[in-house]
Amino acid sequence: MPERMLKFVHLSQQMPDKRDISARRRDFEEIYARFDQKAAAAQASRCSQCGVPFCSVHCPLHNNIPDWLKLTAEGRIEEAYALSSATNNFPEICGRICPQDRLCEGNCVIEKGFESVTIGAIERHITDTAFAEGWVTPRRPARERGISVGIIGAGPAGLAAAEELRARGYTVHVYDRHDRVGGLMIYGIPNFKLEKEIVLRRWRLLEAAGIQFHTNIAIGRDLAFADLRARHAAILIATGVYQPREIGGPGAGLPGIVPALDYLITANRKGLGDAVPDFDSGTLNAAGKRVVVIGGGDTAMDCVRTAVRQGARSVQCLYRRDRANMPGSLREVKNAEEEGVEFLWLSAPEAFLGDDTVSGVRATRMRLGLPDASGRQSVEPIADSHFTVPADLVIKALGFDPEPIPAAFGEPGLEVTRHGTLRIQPRDFMTSLPGVFAAGDIVRGASLVVWAIRDGRDAASRMHAWLEAQAPAREAAE
Ligand code: FAD
Ligand code: SF4
Ligand code: SF4
């Protein structure tokens, strides 16, 4: 058993300090302070170096957590960074926004009665230090292969795949319909969880590695998918899921009822310094308004906390299940409550009130019923339990479905599942079209950044294997 570890017995768990609530409510800066090396080393030394580390088993990237914790405890941060970045393309991002309570930290078996090691905050500390010290460099290949691959979508799945393929010597082109790279990391997730400069810094590094980005190009609209296939030896589709789930009921079409992602993209663009008429006109700005957000996932939490920061008069969140059964991270609920958000649990909207614009939500109280086939408790309305919540802005955050990719790409041969996600061969990540691969949310459905990174890495290695296998045919054709 290594020395200097096992300090959990007399050293309690300490998260990085959170900023003062009244300051947090007024700006969009990240809410957690950073560990200094002394605090990071002390917290890392609480790890008991398990023989079977369940933290790693439950990290989608199977990060080598105990080893980099030990190196951190010993002050060997450059080595810790080398180890942590070997399995994760964006460890500073995962350290900030993974729901650690459900993944690595939630499975830390330090010892019953002791709180988990603060794995995410230490992962972030290692990589933030590496950037500050200049240890993070572009991964340029040792030799060029002269084989071109095209990636559609510059979210975490597309970017992780791009970095891995570039490091193997491919000429990599990434296409995105947005003007900036990062996918939901740039335009979905708010700055107070993930500062935009952290994503932009990765974009610069990937460019410096030689990856060629083509922004403001929507495949299927500005460039035909068939043309893209003709340009590249292989294609990866990593376009995410963006079709918002709709809400029905009387008044659902009233002005003032807006989709969550429109609202968050506008807020993020404003923070990035862009001109955003919908914000300036007030359409997608919560300032001075009574805001009601409908939903219980991470997107809903991001909306309520953004509304607080924009100076809403009140912010309420309507969710049809209870706190224990919500899909979002409980850590984010706690942060939202601290910042003044009111949660109306077991409440579902049934109609929207108002003449020219929304003025309220009529809701019904719900109760939890028996578990369904998935094991999740069903919900049912309680008779005669209606109530009205006044609202000037209602934000719908009910989740996302895939856009119809085969139609958008003019490629009916691209098979989808019954959920509309792209069908792939699980072992080789290839779609029904030869040489066309897919990864991330467009395959999994709405998921997490860390899973998108994992899929991007796996897809890159399968694309490489497939391209290697095609080499004789390619050479014969030349
Ligand atoms: P995306 O990140 O969606 O990227 C897809 C990219 O493809 C986009 O840039 C899009 O512009 C581009 N694209 C789409 N169609 C085309 C086309 N036809 N042509 C060209 N480009 C196209 N996960 C966490 O782990 N932690 C969190 O805290 C968290 N918070 C979230 C908050 C919000 C509001 C949302 C919506 C999601 C959140 N997630 C979070 C989930 C996470 O962001 C996603 O699971 C992840 O980004 C998926 O990665 P991806 O690469 O598959 O897709
Ligand atoms: Fe935990 Fe996410 Fe880091 Fe894995 S990538 S160790 S789940 S914070
Ligand atoms: Fe350390 Fe906890 Fe992982 Fe065990 S499960 S190796 S104690 S971080």
XYZ file of C-alpha atoms and ligand atoms in Angstrom:
547
model
C 0.000 0.000 0.000
C 1.593 3.309 -1.005
C 2.541 5.674 1.755
C 1.092 9.163 2.043
C -2.364 7.963 1.010
C -5.340 6.714 3.074
C -5.690 10.078 4.769
C -9.485 9.808 4.609
C -9.399 8.508 8.185
C -8.570 11.894 9.664
C -8.963 14.290 6.728
C -12.525 15.088 5.732
C -13.798 15.737 2.238
C -13.330 19.318 1.127
C -14.716 20.612 -2.179
C -13.233 23.772 -3.678
C -14.980 26.792 -2.132
C -18.116 28.053 -3.826
C -18.344 31.756 -4.502
C -20.606 33.885 -2.345
C -24.250 33.407 -3.392
C -25.053 37.088 -3.861
C -22.034 37.483 -6.184
C -22.986 34.302 -8.072
C -26.487 35.639 -8.702
C -25.093 38.711 -10.423
C -22.566 37.296 -12.891
C -21.908 34.333 -15.185
C -18.517 33.322 -13.833
C -17.862 29.751 -12.689
C -19.101 29.209 -9.166
C -16.331 26.964 -7.833
C -12.968 28.379 -6.833
C -9.913 26.324 -7.763
C -7.898 24.034 -5.508
C -4.349 25.188 -4.899
C -1.687 22.458 -5.019
C -1.697 22.040 -1.241
C -5.460 21.441 -1.072
C -5.421 19.192 -4.161
C -2.583 17.086 -2.734
C -4.327 16.790 0.614
C -7.646 15.749 -0.945
C -5.947 13.319 -3.340
C -4.202 11.703 -0.374
C -7.604 10.610 0.991
C -7.774 7.914 -1.707
C -7.322 4.402 -0.341
C -5.845 3.095 -3.651
C -8.422 0.354 -4.069
C -7.278 -2.829 -5.774
C -10.468 -2.777 -7.849
C -11.171 0.957 -8.220
C -14.911 1.323 -8.708
C -14.360 5.014 -9.444
C -12.558 4.024 -12.678
C -15.055 1.299 -13.507
C -17.880 3.854 -13.402
C -16.006 6.590 -15.279
C -17.109 6.228 -18.932
C -13.482 6.796 -19.975
C -12.124 4.341 -17.384
C -9.697 7.011 -16.300
C -6.750 5.732 -14.315
C -7.976 7.641 -11.259
C -6.061 6.064 -8.342
C -2.733 6.502 -10.135
C -3.238 10.173 -10.949
C -4.523 10.812 -7.434
C -1.346 9.294 -6.011
C 0.843 11.411 -8.308
C -1.111 14.511 -7.281
C -0.668 13.679 -3.606
C 3.069 13.454 -4.264
C 3.146 16.786 -6.113
C 4.040 15.095 -9.439
C 1.455 17.027 -11.468
C 3.162 16.832 -14.854
C 3.100 13.036 -14.654
C -0.468 13.119 -13.347
C -1.416 15.190 -16.393
C 0.311 12.775 -18.797
C -1.675 9.920 -17.280
C -5.006 11.704 -17.134
C -4.790 13.077 -20.679
C -3.948 9.633 -22.055
C -7.560 8.531 -21.578
C -9.450 11.843 -21.767
C -9.213 14.469 -24.525
C -10.764 17.207 -22.367
C -10.122 16.409 -18.685
C -10.471 20.038 -17.583
C -14.003 20.020 -19.059
C -15.070 16.702 -17.503
C -13.618 17.782 -14.153
C -16.029 20.721 -14.288
C -19.239 19.322 -15.730
C -19.437 15.558 -15.321
C -22.202 14.590 -12.893
C -19.554 13.039 -10.636
C -22.163 12.156 -8.015
C -23.571 9.618 -10.494
C -20.245 8.474 -11.998
C -16.767 8.322 -10.449
C -17.379 9.950 -7.063
C -20.750 8.278 -6.599
C -18.941 4.943 -6.797
C -15.913 5.803 -4.687
C -15.785 3.071 -2.051
C -13.328 4.854 0.189
C -14.885 3.285 3.294
C -18.428 3.263 4.582
C -19.186 6.437 6.527
C -16.521 8.547 4.807
C -17.279 10.912 1.956
C -15.843 10.227 -1.513
C -12.593 11.590 -2.875
C -13.200 14.845 -4.807
C -12.091 13.266 -8.100
C -13.584 15.819 -10.503
C -12.073 18.845 -8.768
C -8.645 17.154 -8.728
C -8.881 16.213 -12.421
C -9.641 19.847 -13.157
C -6.743 21.010 -10.971
C -4.295 18.727 -12.802
C -5.261 20.019 -16.264
C -5.632 23.675 -15.260
C -2.094 23.424 -13.848
C -0.883 21.743 -17.038
C -2.276 24.612 -19.134
C -0.758 27.230 -16.815
C 2.636 25.493 -16.965
C 2.551 25.097 -20.771
C 2.526 21.270 -20.688
C -0.523 21.030 -22.961
C 0.664 21.017 -26.561
C -1.037 20.277 -29.892
C -0.964 16.583 -30.820
C 0.676 16.796 -34.230
C 1.292 13.497 -36.021
C 4.776 12.056 -36.521
C 3.945 11.333 -40.178
C 1.204 12.357 -42.578
C -0.841 9.570 -44.194
C -2.336 11.751 -46.919
C -5.799 10.272 -46.271
C -8.642 12.679 -45.653
C -11.534 12.170 -43.207
C -14.595 14.387 -42.770
C -16.341 14.933 -39.442
C -19.808 16.501 -39.250
C -20.318 18.230 -35.899
C -17.783 19.994 -33.668
C -19.206 18.887 -30.317
C -17.221 16.740 -27.889
C -17.767 13.532 -29.906
C -16.574 15.107 -33.177
C -13.655 16.915 -31.521
C -12.390 13.879 -29.602
C -12.507 11.811 -32.794
C -10.793 14.617 -34.741
C -7.923 14.806 -32.259
C -7.411 11.041 -32.211
C -7.489 10.734 -36.021
C -5.170 13.693 -36.497
C -2.671 12.200 -34.023
C -2.692 9.062 -36.217
C -1.711 11.155 -39.260
C -5.021 11.689 -41.063
C -5.955 14.950 -42.751
C -8.991 15.931 -40.701
C -11.769 18.315 -41.767
C -14.495 19.223 -39.261
C -17.731 20.833 -40.488
C -20.195 22.619 -38.202
C -23.284 24.701 -38.866
C -22.413 27.036 -35.990
C -19.860 29.838 -36.181
C -17.895 28.471 -33.210
C -16.526 25.071 -32.332
C -17.654 23.123 -29.233
C -21.267 22.059 -29.889
C -23.333 22.164 -26.704
C -20.170 22.916 -24.708
C -20.115 26.373 -26.315
C -23.792 27.187 -26.926
C -25.742 24.932 -24.514
C -23.899 24.688 -21.212
C -23.759 28.089 -19.468
C -20.581 29.936 -18.608
C -21.144 29.557 -14.853
C -20.615 25.772 -15.264
C -17.998 25.880 -18.026
C -16.268 29.124 -18.938
C -16.255 29.581 -22.695
C -12.569 30.432 -22.846
C -11.859 26.840 -21.778
C -13.652 25.523 -24.869
C -12.145 28.177 -27.168
C -8.669 27.294 -25.863
C -9.232 23.672 -27.000
C -10.365 24.903 -30.427
C -7.070 26.812 -30.827
C -5.070 23.730 -29.805
C -6.900 21.484 -32.264
C -6.289 23.994 -35.048
C -2.620 24.134 -34.088
C -2.531 20.325 -34.426
C -3.540 20.829 -38.074
C -7.261 20.015 -37.928
C -9.159 22.086 -40.493
C -12.433 23.580 -39.300
C -15.219 24.671 -41.647
C -17.723 26.640 -39.580
C -21.085 28.048 -40.731
C -21.583 25.037 -42.981
C -24.653 22.896 -42.423
C -24.354 19.572 -44.178
C -27.529 18.909 -46.139
C -28.127 22.652 -46.573
C -24.849 24.353 -47.582
C -23.013 21.245 -48.692
C -24.561 17.985 -49.878
C -23.758 14.876 -47.878
C -22.982 13.022 -51.134
C -20.369 15.679 -52.031
C -18.792 15.292 -48.613
C -18.532 11.530 -49.080
C -16.823 12.085 -52.415
C -14.254 14.384 -50.763
C -13.220 12.091 -47.905
C -12.144 8.480 -47.462
C -14.388 8.159 -44.393
C -17.032 10.259 -42.645
C -18.074 10.581 -39.009
C -21.543 11.942 -38.207
C -21.531 13.551 -34.736
C -24.405 15.994 -35.060
C -26.015 15.676 -31.606
C -29.763 15.851 -30.882
C -31.568 19.155 -31.210
C -35.286 18.601 -31.829
C -36.985 19.961 -28.676
C -39.759 17.824 -27.175
C -42.957 19.825 -27.385
C -45.588 20.503 -24.794
C -49.295 20.416 -25.578
C -52.394 21.854 -23.967
C -54.459 25.007 -24.458
C -52.399 28.147 -24.968
C -49.179 26.203 -25.682
C -48.498 28.406 -28.730
C -48.673 31.759 -26.892
C -45.804 34.223 -27.332
C -43.560 34.155 -24.277
C -43.328 30.340 -24.272
C -39.881 29.507 -25.616
C -37.671 26.433 -26.172
C -34.819 26.008 -23.663
C -32.028 25.814 -26.201
C -33.084 29.022 -27.995
C -32.967 30.729 -24.616
C -29.561 29.268 -23.628
C -27.930 29.863 -27.026
C -29.004 33.503 -26.831
C -27.603 33.850 -23.303
C -24.319 32.212 -24.306
C -23.997 34.383 -27.417
C -24.602 37.478 -25.313
C -21.840 36.362 -22.952
C -19.514 35.827 -25.911
C -20.123 39.425 -27.013
C -22.280 38.701 -30.093
C -25.130 40.957 -31.238
C -28.325 39.142 -30.190
C -31.512 41.001 -31.175
C -33.770 38.466 -29.370
C -31.999 39.294 -26.131
C -32.047 43.057 -26.627
C -35.748 43.015 -27.609
C -36.532 41.100 -24.404
C -37.966 38.033 -26.186
C -35.273 35.735 -24.835
C -34.227 37.755 -21.796
C -35.540 37.029 -18.293
C -34.743 40.458 -16.792
C -37.602 41.666 -14.577
C -39.837 38.712 -15.509
C -41.610 36.000 -13.563
C -39.998 32.936 -15.117
C -41.370 29.395 -15.066
C -39.159 26.589 -16.380
C -40.800 23.259 -17.165
C -38.611 20.155 -16.794
C -36.273 18.451 -14.344
C -33.066 17.716 -16.280
C -29.735 19.493 -16.580
C -31.118 21.770 -19.286
C -33.889 22.962 -16.946
C -31.321 23.611 -14.196
C -29.203 25.653 -16.616
C -32.260 27.714 -17.610
C -33.370 28.528 -14.060
C -29.873 29.553 -13.036
C -29.403 31.658 -16.180
C -32.717 33.433 -15.475
C -31.570 34.271 -11.939
C -28.402 35.843 -13.318
C -30.323 37.853 -15.913
C -32.260 39.517 -13.077
C -35.602 37.694 -13.226
C -38.225 38.873 -10.731
C -38.879 35.263 -9.692
C -37.811 31.851 -10.987
C -39.836 28.694 -10.477
C -39.255 25.204 -11.809
C -42.225 22.899 -12.440
C -41.394 19.212 -12.448
C -43.906 16.375 -12.532
C -41.900 13.975 -10.352
C -40.194 14.620 -7.032
C -36.661 15.583 -6.143
C -35.518 11.976 -5.707
C -36.779 11.044 -9.188
C -35.482 13.932 -11.243
C -33.025 13.188 -14.056
C -30.760 16.199 -13.414
C -27.760 16.238 -11.097
C -28.741 16.824 -7.448
C -25.659 19.004 -7.061
C -27.118 21.377 -9.665
C -30.513 21.429 -7.890
C -28.743 22.409 -4.681
C -26.852 25.168 -6.488
C -30.117 26.433 -7.986
C -31.879 26.424 -4.616
C -29.014 28.347 -3.045
C -29.362 30.927 -5.807
C -33.063 31.450 -5.044
C -34.908 29.129 -7.444
C -38.180 27.707 -6.151
C -38.984 24.108 -7.111
C -42.594 23.021 -7.499
C -42.189 19.243 -7.315
C -44.920 16.839 -8.446
C -46.522 19.538 -10.601
C -47.386 19.288 -14.288
C -48.607 22.039 -16.635
C -51.974 21.510 -18.266
C -52.737 24.884 -19.877
C -51.105 28.253 -20.528
C -53.013 31.429 -19.751
C -52.861 34.809 -21.464
C -54.261 36.831 -24.377
C -51.447 38.338 -26.473
C -48.661 36.789 -24.459
C -48.359 34.219 -21.707
C -49.380 35.400 -18.244
C -49.538 32.166 -16.271
C -49.345 28.394 -16.185
C -52.251 26.314 -14.952
C -50.822 23.205 -13.309
C -52.007 20.032 -11.635
C -50.493 18.280 -8.650
C -49.205 14.782 -9.349
C -48.520 11.730 -7.242
C -46.071 8.910 -7.837
C -47.609 5.580 -8.808
C -46.211 2.079 -9.245
C -42.907 1.486 -11.038
C -43.242 0.815 -14.788
C -41.310 -1.772 -16.846
C -38.165 0.400 -16.627
C -38.418 0.437 -12.821
C -39.260 4.137 -12.784
C -42.331 5.208 -10.818
C -45.164 6.406 -13.024
C -46.937 9.692 -12.249
C -50.638 10.369 -12.158
C -52.628 13.575 -11.628
C -54.433 14.224 -8.346
C -58.083 15.097 -9.039
C -59.174 18.716 -8.407
C -55.679 19.873 -7.485
C -55.282 22.674 -10.034
C -53.332 25.791 -9.246
C -52.014 28.740 -11.258
C -48.480 30.067 -11.370
C -48.103 33.608 -12.780
C -45.510 33.821 -15.582
C -44.182 36.335 -18.120
C -41.697 33.882 -19.629
C -42.159 30.103 -19.813
C -39.166 27.998 -20.832
C -39.782 24.477 -22.137
C -36.981 22.113 -21.122
C -38.470 18.685 -21.754
C -35.563 17.076 -23.547
C -34.445 16.576 -27.131
C -34.959 14.100 -29.934
C -32.797 13.624 -33.039
C -33.488 15.639 -36.144
C -34.398 13.370 -39.108
C -30.854 12.939 -40.446
C -31.586 10.652 -43.444
C -34.037 13.248 -44.840
C -31.811 16.233 -43.979
C -28.820 14.550 -45.649
C -30.862 13.269 -48.630
C -29.652 9.772 -47.769
C -32.593 7.369 -47.225
C -30.138 4.463 -46.951
C -28.931 5.795 -43.594
C -30.740 3.563 -41.099
C -32.181 4.897 -37.872
C -33.531 3.226 -34.745
C -37.133 3.555 -33.602
C -35.969 6.540 -31.513
C -34.651 8.299 -34.633
C -31.007 7.930 -33.573
C -28.518 6.620 -36.129
C -28.134 2.861 -36.152
C -24.530 1.689 -35.943
C -22.819 -1.658 -35.632
C -21.902 -1.420 -31.934
C -18.471 -2.948 -32.396
C -17.305 -0.947 -35.392
C -19.363 2.293 -35.087
C -20.251 2.102 -38.805
C -23.720 3.123 -39.971
C -25.610 1.267 -42.700
C -23.466 3.159 -45.271
C -19.929 1.846 -45.864
C -17.266 4.251 -44.592
C -19.825 6.405 -42.742
C -19.484 6.220 -38.968
C -21.486 7.903 -36.176
C -20.883 8.811 -32.529
C -22.185 10.833 -29.584
C -25.744 11.931 -28.870
C -26.904 11.210 -32.434
C -26.331 7.530 -31.633
C -27.022 7.430 -27.878
C -29.756 10.062 -27.601
C -29.242 13.032 -25.264
C -26.433 12.019 -22.929
C -23.274 13.492 -21.426
C -20.078 15.147 -22.609
C -17.959 12.353 -21.117
C -19.888 9.704 -23.091
C -19.522 11.770 -26.269
C -15.741 11.862 -25.713
C -15.678 8.105 -25.143
C -17.699 7.467 -28.313
C -15.566 9.870 -30.345
C -12.396 8.081 -29.241
C -13.842 4.632 -29.934
C -15.218 5.694 -33.318
C -11.803 7.125 -34.282
C -10.073 3.850 -33.530
C -12.661 1.885 -35.556
C -12.373 4.350 -38.465
C -8.613 3.909 -38.394
C -8.965 0.102 -38.444
C -11.431 0.303 -41.352
C -9.223 2.715 -43.331
C -6.218 0.441 -42.801
C -8.235 -2.504 -44.104
C -9.180 -0.453 -47.203
C -5.551 0.389 -48.011
C -5.024 -2.312 -50.694
C -8.207 -1.293 -52.529
C -7.247 2.402 -52.289
C -3.749 1.740 -53.613
C -5.086 -0.383 -56.492
C -7.408 2.452 -57.506
C -4.578 5.044 -57.512
P -23.225 18.230 -29.667
O -22.443 18.754 -28.523
O -24.656 18.537 -29.708
O -22.527 18.755 -30.987
C -23.097 18.506 -32.253
C -22.600 19.535 -33.239
O -23.076 19.175 -34.537
C -23.117 20.945 -32.968
O -22.045 21.852 -32.910
C -24.040 21.239 -34.159
O -23.997 22.609 -34.547
C -23.439 20.355 -35.232
N -24.373 19.984 -36.293
C -25.606 19.448 -36.148
N -26.155 19.225 -37.365
C -25.251 19.646 -38.285
C -25.239 19.678 -39.721
N -26.251 19.246 -40.454
N -24.136 20.186 -40.327
C -23.081 20.649 -39.617
N -23.054 20.635 -38.251
C -24.118 20.132 -37.605
N -23.428 17.013 -20.312
C -22.593 16.902 -19.255
O -21.779 15.981 -19.235
N -22.625 17.803 -18.224
C -23.461 18.867 -18.226
O -23.461 19.663 -17.282
C -24.345 19.030 -19.328
N -25.173 20.099 -19.397
C -25.969 20.253 -20.483
C -26.750 21.381 -20.574
C -27.554 21.579 -21.688
C -28.380 22.810 -21.769
C -27.617 20.598 -22.709
C -28.532 20.773 -23.876
C -26.824 19.475 -22.642
C -25.987 19.287 -21.535
N -25.157 18.179 -21.435
C -24.304 18.055 -20.362
C -25.144 17.141 -22.495
C -23.949 17.316 -23.442
O -23.780 18.662 -23.772
C -24.134 16.465 -24.691
O -24.388 15.124 -24.309
C -22.888 16.486 -25.585
O -22.551 17.806 -25.941
C -23.116 15.644 -26.856
O -22.004 15.768 -27.683
P -22.103 15.547 -29.262
O -20.732 15.820 -29.774
O -22.719 14.240 -29.541
O -23.138 16.642 -29.783
Fe -15.162 11.438 -13.106
Fe -15.939 12.445 -15.443
Fe -13.405 12.592 -14.739
Fe -14.460 10.229 -15.364
S -14.163 11.969 -16.732
S -13.107 10.692 -13.628
S -16.547 10.465 -14.581
S -15.100 13.613 -13.702
Fe -9.562 6.006 -4.435
Fe -12.250 6.090 -4.143
Fe -11.179 5.280 -6.436
Fe -10.951 3.736 -4.261
S -12.851 4.255 -5.356
S -9.341 4.209 -5.774
S -10.769 5.327 -2.682
S -10.990 7.332 -5.537
